XYZ file of C-alpha atoms in Angstrom:
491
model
C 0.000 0.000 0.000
C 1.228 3.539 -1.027
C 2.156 5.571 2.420
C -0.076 8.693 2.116
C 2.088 12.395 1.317
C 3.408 14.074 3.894
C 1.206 17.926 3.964
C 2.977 21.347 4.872
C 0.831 24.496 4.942
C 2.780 27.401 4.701
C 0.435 30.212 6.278
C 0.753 33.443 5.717
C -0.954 36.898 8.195
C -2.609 39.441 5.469
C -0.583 38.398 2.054
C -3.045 39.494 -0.191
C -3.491 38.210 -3.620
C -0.979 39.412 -6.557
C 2.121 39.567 -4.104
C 3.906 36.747 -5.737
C 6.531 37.505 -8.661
C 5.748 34.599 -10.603
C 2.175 35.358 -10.330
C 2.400 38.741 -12.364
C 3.877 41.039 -9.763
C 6.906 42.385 -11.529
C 8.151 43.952 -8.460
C 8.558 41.471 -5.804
C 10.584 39.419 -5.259
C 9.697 35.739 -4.159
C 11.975 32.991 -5.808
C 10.845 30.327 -3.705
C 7.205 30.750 -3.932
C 7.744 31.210 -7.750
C 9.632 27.805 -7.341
C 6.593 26.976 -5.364
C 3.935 27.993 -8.268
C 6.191 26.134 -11.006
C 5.971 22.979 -9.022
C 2.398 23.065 -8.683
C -1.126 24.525 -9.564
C -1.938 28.454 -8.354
C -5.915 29.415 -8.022
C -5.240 32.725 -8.852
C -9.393 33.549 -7.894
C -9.219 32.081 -4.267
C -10.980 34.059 -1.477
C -12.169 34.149 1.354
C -16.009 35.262 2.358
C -14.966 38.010 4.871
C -15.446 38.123 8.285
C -17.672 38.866 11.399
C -15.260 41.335 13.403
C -11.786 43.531 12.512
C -9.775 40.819 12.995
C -10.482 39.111 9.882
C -7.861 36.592 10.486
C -9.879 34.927 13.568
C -12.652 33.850 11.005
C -10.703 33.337 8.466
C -8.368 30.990 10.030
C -11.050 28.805 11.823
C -12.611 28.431 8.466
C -9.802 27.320 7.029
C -9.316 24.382 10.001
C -12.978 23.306 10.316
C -13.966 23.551 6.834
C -17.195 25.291 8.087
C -19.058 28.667 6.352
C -18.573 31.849 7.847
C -21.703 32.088 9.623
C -21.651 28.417 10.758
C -18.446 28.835 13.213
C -18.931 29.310 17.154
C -19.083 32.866 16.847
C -16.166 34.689 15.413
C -13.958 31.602 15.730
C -12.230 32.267 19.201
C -12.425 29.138 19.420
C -13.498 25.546 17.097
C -16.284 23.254 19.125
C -15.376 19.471 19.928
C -18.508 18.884 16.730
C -16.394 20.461 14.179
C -13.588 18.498 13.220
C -10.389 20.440 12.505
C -7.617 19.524 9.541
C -5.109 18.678 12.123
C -7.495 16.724 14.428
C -9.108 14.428 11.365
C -5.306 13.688 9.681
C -3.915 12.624 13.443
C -6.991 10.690 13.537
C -5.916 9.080 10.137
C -2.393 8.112 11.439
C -0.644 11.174 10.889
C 1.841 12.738 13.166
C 0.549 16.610 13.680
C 2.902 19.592 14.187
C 1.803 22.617 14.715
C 3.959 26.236 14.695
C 3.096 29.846 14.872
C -0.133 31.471 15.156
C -2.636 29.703 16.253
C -5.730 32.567 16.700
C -8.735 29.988 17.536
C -8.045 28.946 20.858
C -6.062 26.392 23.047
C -8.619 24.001 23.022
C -9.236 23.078 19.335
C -5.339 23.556 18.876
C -4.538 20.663 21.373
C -7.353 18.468 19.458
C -5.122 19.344 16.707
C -1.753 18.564 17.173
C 0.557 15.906 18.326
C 3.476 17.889 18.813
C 4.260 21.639 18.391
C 6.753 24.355 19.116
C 6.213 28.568 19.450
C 2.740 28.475 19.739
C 1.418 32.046 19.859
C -2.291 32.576 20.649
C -3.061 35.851 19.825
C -3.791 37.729 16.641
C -1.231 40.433 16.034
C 2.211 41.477 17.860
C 5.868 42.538 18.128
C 7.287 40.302 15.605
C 10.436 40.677 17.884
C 8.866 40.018 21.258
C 6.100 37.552 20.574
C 4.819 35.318 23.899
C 4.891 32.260 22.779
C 3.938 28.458 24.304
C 5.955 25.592 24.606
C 3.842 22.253 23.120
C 2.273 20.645 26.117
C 1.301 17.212 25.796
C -1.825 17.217 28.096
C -3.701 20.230 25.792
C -3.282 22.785 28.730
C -1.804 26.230 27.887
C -2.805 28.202 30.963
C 0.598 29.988 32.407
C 0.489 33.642 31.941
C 3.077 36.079 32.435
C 3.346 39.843 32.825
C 3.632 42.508 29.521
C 3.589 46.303 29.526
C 1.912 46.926 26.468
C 2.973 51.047 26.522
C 5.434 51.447 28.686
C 6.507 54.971 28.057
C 2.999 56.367 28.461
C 1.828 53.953 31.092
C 2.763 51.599 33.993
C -0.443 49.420 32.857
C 0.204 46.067 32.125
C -1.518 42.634 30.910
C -0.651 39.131 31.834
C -0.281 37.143 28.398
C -0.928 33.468 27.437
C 2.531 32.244 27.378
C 5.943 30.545 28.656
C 8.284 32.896 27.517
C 9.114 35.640 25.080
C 12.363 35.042 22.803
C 13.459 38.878 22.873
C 14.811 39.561 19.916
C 13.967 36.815 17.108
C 12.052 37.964 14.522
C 8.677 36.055 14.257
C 9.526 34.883 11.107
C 12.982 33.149 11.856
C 11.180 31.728 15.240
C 8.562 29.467 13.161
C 10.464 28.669 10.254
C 13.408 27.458 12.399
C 11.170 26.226 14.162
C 9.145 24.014 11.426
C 12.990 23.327 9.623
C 13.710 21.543 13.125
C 11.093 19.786 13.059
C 11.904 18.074 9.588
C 15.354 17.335 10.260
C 14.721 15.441 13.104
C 11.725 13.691 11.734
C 12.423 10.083 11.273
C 8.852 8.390 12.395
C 7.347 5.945 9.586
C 4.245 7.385 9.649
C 3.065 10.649 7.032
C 3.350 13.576 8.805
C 1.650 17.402 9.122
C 3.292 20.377 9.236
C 1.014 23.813 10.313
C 3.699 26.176 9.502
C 1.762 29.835 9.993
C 3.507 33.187 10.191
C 2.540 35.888 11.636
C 3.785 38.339 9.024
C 3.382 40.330 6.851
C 1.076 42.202 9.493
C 1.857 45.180 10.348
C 3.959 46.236 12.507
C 5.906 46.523 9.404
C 9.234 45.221 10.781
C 11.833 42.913 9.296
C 15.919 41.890 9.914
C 18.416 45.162 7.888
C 18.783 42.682 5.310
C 15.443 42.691 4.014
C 14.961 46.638 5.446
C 16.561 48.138 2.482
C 15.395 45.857 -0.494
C 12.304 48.163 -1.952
C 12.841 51.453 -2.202
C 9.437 53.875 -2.194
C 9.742 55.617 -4.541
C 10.355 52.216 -6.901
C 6.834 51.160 -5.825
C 4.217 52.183 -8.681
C 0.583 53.246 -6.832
C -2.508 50.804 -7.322
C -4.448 51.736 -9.907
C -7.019 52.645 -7.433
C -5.136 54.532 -4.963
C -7.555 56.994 -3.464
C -6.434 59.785 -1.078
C -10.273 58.819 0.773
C -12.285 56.200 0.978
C -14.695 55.811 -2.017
C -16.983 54.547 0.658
C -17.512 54.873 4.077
C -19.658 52.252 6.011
C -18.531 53.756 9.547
C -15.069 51.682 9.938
C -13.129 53.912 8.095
C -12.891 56.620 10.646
C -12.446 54.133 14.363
C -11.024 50.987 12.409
C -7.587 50.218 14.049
C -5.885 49.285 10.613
C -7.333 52.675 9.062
C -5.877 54.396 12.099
C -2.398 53.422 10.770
C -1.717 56.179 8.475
C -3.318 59.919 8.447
C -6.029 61.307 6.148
C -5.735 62.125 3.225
C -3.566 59.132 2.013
C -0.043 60.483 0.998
C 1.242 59.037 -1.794
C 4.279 58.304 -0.853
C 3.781 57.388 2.936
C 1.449 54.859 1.098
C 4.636 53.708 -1.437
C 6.707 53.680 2.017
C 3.910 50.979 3.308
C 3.585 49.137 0.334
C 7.524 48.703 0.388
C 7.749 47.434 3.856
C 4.629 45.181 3.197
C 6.859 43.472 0.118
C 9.854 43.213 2.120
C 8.156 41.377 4.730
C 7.025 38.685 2.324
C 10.598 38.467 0.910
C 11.669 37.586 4.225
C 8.925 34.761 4.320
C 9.770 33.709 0.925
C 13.811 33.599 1.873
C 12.657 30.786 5.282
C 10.130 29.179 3.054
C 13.135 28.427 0.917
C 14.883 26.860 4.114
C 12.311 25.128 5.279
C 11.505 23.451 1.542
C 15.452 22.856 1.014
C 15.036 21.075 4.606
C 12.135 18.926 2.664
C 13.965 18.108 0.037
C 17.666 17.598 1.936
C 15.347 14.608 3.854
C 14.656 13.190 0.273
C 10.886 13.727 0.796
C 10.257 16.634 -2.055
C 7.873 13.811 -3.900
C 6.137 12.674 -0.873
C 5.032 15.643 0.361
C 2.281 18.320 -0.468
C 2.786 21.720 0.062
C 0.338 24.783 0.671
C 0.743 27.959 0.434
C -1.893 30.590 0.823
C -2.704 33.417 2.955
C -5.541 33.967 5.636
C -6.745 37.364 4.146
C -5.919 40.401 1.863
C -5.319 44.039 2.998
C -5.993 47.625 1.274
C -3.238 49.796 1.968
C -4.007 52.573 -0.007
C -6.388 50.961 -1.992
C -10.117 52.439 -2.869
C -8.523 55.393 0.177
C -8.055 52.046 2.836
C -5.647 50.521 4.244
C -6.621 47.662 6.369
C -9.471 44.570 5.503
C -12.211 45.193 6.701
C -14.183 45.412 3.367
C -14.841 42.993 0.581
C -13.490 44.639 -2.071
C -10.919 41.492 -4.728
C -8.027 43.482 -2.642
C -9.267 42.378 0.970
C -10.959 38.506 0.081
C -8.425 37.747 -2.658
C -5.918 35.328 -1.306
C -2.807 33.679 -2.457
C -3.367 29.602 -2.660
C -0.651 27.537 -4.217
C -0.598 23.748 -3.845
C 2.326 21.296 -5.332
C 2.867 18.083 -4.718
C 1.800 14.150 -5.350
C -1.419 14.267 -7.239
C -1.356 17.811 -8.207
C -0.336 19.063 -11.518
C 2.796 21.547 -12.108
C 3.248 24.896 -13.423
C -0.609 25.423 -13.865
C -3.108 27.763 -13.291
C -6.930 27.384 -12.476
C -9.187 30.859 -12.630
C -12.150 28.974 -10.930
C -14.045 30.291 -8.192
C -13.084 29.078 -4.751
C -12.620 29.485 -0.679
C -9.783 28.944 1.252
C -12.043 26.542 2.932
C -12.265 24.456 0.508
C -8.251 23.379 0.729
C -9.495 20.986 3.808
C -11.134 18.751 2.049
C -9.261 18.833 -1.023
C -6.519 17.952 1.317
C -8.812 14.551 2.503
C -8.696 13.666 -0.785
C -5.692 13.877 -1.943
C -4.613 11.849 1.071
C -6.889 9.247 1.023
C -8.819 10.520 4.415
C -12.421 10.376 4.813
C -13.997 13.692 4.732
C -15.352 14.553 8.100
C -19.418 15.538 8.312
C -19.106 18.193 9.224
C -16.721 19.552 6.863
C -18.619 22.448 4.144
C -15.649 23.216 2.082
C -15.944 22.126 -1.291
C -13.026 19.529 -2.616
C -10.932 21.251 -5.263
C -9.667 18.136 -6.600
C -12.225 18.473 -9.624
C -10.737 21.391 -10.777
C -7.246 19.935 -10.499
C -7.745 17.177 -12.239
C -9.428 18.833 -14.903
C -9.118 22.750 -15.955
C -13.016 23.346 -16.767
C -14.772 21.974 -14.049
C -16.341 24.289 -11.435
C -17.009 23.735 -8.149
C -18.534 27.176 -6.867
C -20.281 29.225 -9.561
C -20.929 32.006 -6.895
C -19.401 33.362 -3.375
C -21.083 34.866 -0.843
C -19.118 37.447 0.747
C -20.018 39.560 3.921
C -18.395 42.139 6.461
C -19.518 42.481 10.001
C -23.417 43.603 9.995
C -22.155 46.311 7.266
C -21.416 44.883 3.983
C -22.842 41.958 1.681
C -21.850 40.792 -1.432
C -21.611 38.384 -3.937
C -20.014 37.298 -7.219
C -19.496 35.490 -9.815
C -16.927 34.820 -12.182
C -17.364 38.551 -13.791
C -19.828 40.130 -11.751
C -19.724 41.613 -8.250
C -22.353 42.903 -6.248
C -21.930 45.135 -2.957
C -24.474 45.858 -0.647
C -23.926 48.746 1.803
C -26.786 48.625 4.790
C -26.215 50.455 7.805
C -28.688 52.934 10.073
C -27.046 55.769 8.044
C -26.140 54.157 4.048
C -27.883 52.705 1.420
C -25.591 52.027 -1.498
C -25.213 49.222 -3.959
C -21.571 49.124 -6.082
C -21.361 46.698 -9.403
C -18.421 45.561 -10.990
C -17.473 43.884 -13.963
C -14.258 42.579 -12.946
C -13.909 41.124 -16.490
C -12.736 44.785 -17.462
C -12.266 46.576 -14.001
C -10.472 44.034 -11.952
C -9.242 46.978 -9.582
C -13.193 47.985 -8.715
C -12.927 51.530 -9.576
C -16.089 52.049 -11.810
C -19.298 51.111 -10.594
C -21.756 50.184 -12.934
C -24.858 50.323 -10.603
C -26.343 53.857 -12.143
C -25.273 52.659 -16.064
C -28.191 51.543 -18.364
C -27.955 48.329 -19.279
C -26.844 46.427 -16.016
C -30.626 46.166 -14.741
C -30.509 42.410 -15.101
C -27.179 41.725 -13.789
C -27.973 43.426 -10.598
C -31.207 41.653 -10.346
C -29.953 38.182 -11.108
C -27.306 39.003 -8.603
C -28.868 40.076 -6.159
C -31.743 36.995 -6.388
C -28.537 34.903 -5.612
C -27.087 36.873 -2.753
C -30.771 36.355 -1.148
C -30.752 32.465 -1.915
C -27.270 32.277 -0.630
C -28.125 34.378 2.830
C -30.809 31.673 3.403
C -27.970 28.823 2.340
C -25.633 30.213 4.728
C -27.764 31.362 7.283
C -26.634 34.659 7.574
C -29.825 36.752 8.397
C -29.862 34.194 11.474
C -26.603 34.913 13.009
C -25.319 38.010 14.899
C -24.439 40.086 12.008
C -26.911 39.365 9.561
C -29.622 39.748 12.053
C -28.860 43.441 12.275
C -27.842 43.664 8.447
C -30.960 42.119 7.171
C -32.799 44.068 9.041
C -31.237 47.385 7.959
C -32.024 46.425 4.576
C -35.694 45.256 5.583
C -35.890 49.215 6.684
C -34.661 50.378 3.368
C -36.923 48.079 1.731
C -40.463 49.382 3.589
C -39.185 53.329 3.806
C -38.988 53.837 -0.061
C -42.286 54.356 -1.041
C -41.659 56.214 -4.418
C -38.497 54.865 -6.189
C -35.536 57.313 -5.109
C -32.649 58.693 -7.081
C -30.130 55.807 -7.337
C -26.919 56.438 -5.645
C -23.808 56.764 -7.603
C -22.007 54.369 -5.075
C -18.651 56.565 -6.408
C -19.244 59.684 -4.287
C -19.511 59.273 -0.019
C -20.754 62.610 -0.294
C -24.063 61.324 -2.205
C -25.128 57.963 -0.639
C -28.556 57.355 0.545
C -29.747 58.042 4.449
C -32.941 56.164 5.009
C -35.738 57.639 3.217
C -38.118 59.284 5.197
């Protein structure tokens, strides 16, 4: 009997989609996740659907290890129930040795489920990538010793006890885990298929990386997005109190925003140098054709973008992901355009190892689409933020919904021939039909997911509800393009 593949996920904190050289970024530089994209097959239209609170991540990441729909986690994902079977938790049930490194931003519980061994475990969601508190893997699941942190110590004698055993002053976050995970496979000699959960906790901001890596973009090298906007385009009441929005003044400055942009790429060449250790590790233990590798990150991010900076919005820039798999079973140097979730990589992962998918798994296997270029899995995805924004799209088309106590505003896109969002095709003649077939399906898919049930939709739904009963006589259409001219509630 063929041993199953060895699986590595390479995790990345806010890489957003198009930050990979060999992906079409001419400015980057990432040889080892090009090496990475030539090896295997990139879906260069994987998202994910948003999330329930700032921290995007949180969702996003539980999502990922259940395999569950946004609004079918245990509410924002601070943690994964004992029902919902995580990646790591159904492969160690298969007869896989688990190893888990890094952030882990969904509790202690579900990550002891998880994992059968483990090193730097943070528990948190953002930090000091010099200073992060990290655990030590603890073979009875308990991760309760705290110790003492002064958050602000020049303004304030305040401090916090963290979850953790000790802090390794001084080691960048992203030399901790990938030393850590490079350990890990050198020592490995066990006959059974192992798991390695290698997640970073870069490129978040704060924007920090070793001198060598300091110096390697220069600002005013870095061209602007196409839809750099000095303000946001829209404002749906995080712009102003959002901590990632907070992060750089208003108006944008162009170059401040060139300046972010550089430090952003530098931080992902530093990933890309220790994902280059860690796969030469791989293949210095002769097991580069046994094992399957992931690469993808947990969410997108603005900066600058549409007058943003941060991800709380479901604009392509904010749900568009990196996801790049090589390996056994998975064809090289291609490309798939389909539709898809980052939680659908769990159970293509079942499959491609031979592991029974567990029931409670939603994802959607991928392994159609790898095997053959023009099958679909998803035709549409649902995408939401907080009780604010809804949206969907499909493989053109996108539709954003804007419903709070104080906006009404609808945006369209045809991404076919705006792929940076910057003309909105909601007022335009012609579109009628697109926006009502699209938004037919972002109602069917509400019920499918059962948004207008949970937290967030409960409120959302019933801001549009309000919308819905106060216009009596049609109103003037907002231009969706102009904060200065969206709807108030009609009265």
């Amino acid at each position: 009997m063929k041993k199953q593949p060895n699986v590595i996920i390479l995790l990345t904190d806010d890489q957003r989609a198009g930050t990979i050289h060999a992906l079409g970024n001419d400015v980057i530089q990432t040889p080892h996740m090009d090496e990475l994209v030539r090896r295997g097959t990139s879906f260069t239209r994987a998202h994910i659907p948003g999330g329930t609170l700032g921290a995007v991540c949180m969702p996003s990441r539980a999502m990922l290890n259940s395999g569950r729909t946004l609004f079918h986690l245990s509410g924002e994902g601070q943690d994964i129930p004992a029902e919902h079977i995580t990646l790591g938790e159904c492969l160690r049930g298969a007869g896989y040795h688990t190893h888990g490194v890094g952030k882990w931003h969904n509790g202690p519980d579900s990550y002891a489920r998880s994992f059968s061994s483990g090193a730097d475990i943070f528990f948190g969601g953002m930090w000091d990538h010099w200073n992060v508190p990290v655990c030590d893997y603890n073979p009875n699941g308990q991760y309760e010793h705290r110790i003492h942190f002064t958050p602000n110590f020049s303004a304030s004698g305040a401090s916090m006890l963290v979850r953790a055993d000790r802090i390794n002053a001084g080691v960048h976050s992203t030399d901790l885990f990938s030393g850590d995970a490079v350990r890990f496979i050198q020592s490995y000699n066990e006959e059974k298929p192992f798991f390695l959960y290698l997640s970073f906790l870069a490129p978040h901001d704060p924007r920090t990386m070793p001198e060598e890596f300091k110096h390697m973009y220069k600002a005013e090298d870095i061209p602007l997005p196409d839809n750099f906007a000095a303000m946001p385009v829209v404002n749906c009441g995080w712009s102003a109190r959002g901590r990632d929005e907070t992060i750089e003044a208003y108006p944008r400055d162009p170059m401040k925003v060139r300046q972010h942009i550089a430090d952003y790429y530098a931080m992902i060449s530093h990933i890309d140098y220790r994902i280059g250790e860690v796969m030469d590790a791989v293949r210095e233990k002769g097991l580069l054709e046994d094992t399957i590798v992931v690469l993808m990150g947990d969410n997108g991010l603005a900066i600058g973008q549409h007058g943003l900076m941060g991800k709380q919005n479901i604009y392509e820039h904010s749900v568009g992901v990196p996801l790049v798999m090589a390996g056994p079973g998975i064809p090289q140097n291609e490309r798939r355009e389909q539709l898809c979730y980052l939680l659908d990589v769990y159970p293509t992962l079942c499959e491609l190892c031979g592991v029974e998918i567990p029931a409670s798994v939603e994802g959607k296997s991928l392994l159609p689409v790898l095997q053959n270029a023009d099958a679909r899995v998803r035709e549409e995805l649902y995408l939401a933020f907080q009780a604010r924004i809804r949206g969907v799209m499909d493989e053109r088309f996108k539709l954003l919904e804007y419903r709070t106590e104080n906006l009404k505003l609808t945006q369209l896109f045809d991404l076919q021939n705006d792929p940076w969002e910057k003309n909105n095709c909601f007022d335009l003649a012609g579109y009628e039909e697109i926006t009502a077939r699209l938004r037919e399906r972002l109602l069917a898919l509400r019920d499918e997911w059962d948004d207008a049930k949970s937290k967030h939709g409960s409120v959302y739904w019933q801001a549009w509800e309000n919308y819905e009963k106060a216009v009596v006589v049609n109103p003037s259409r907002p231009t969706g393009s102009d904060p200065a001219k969206q709807l108030a509630l009609s009265k």
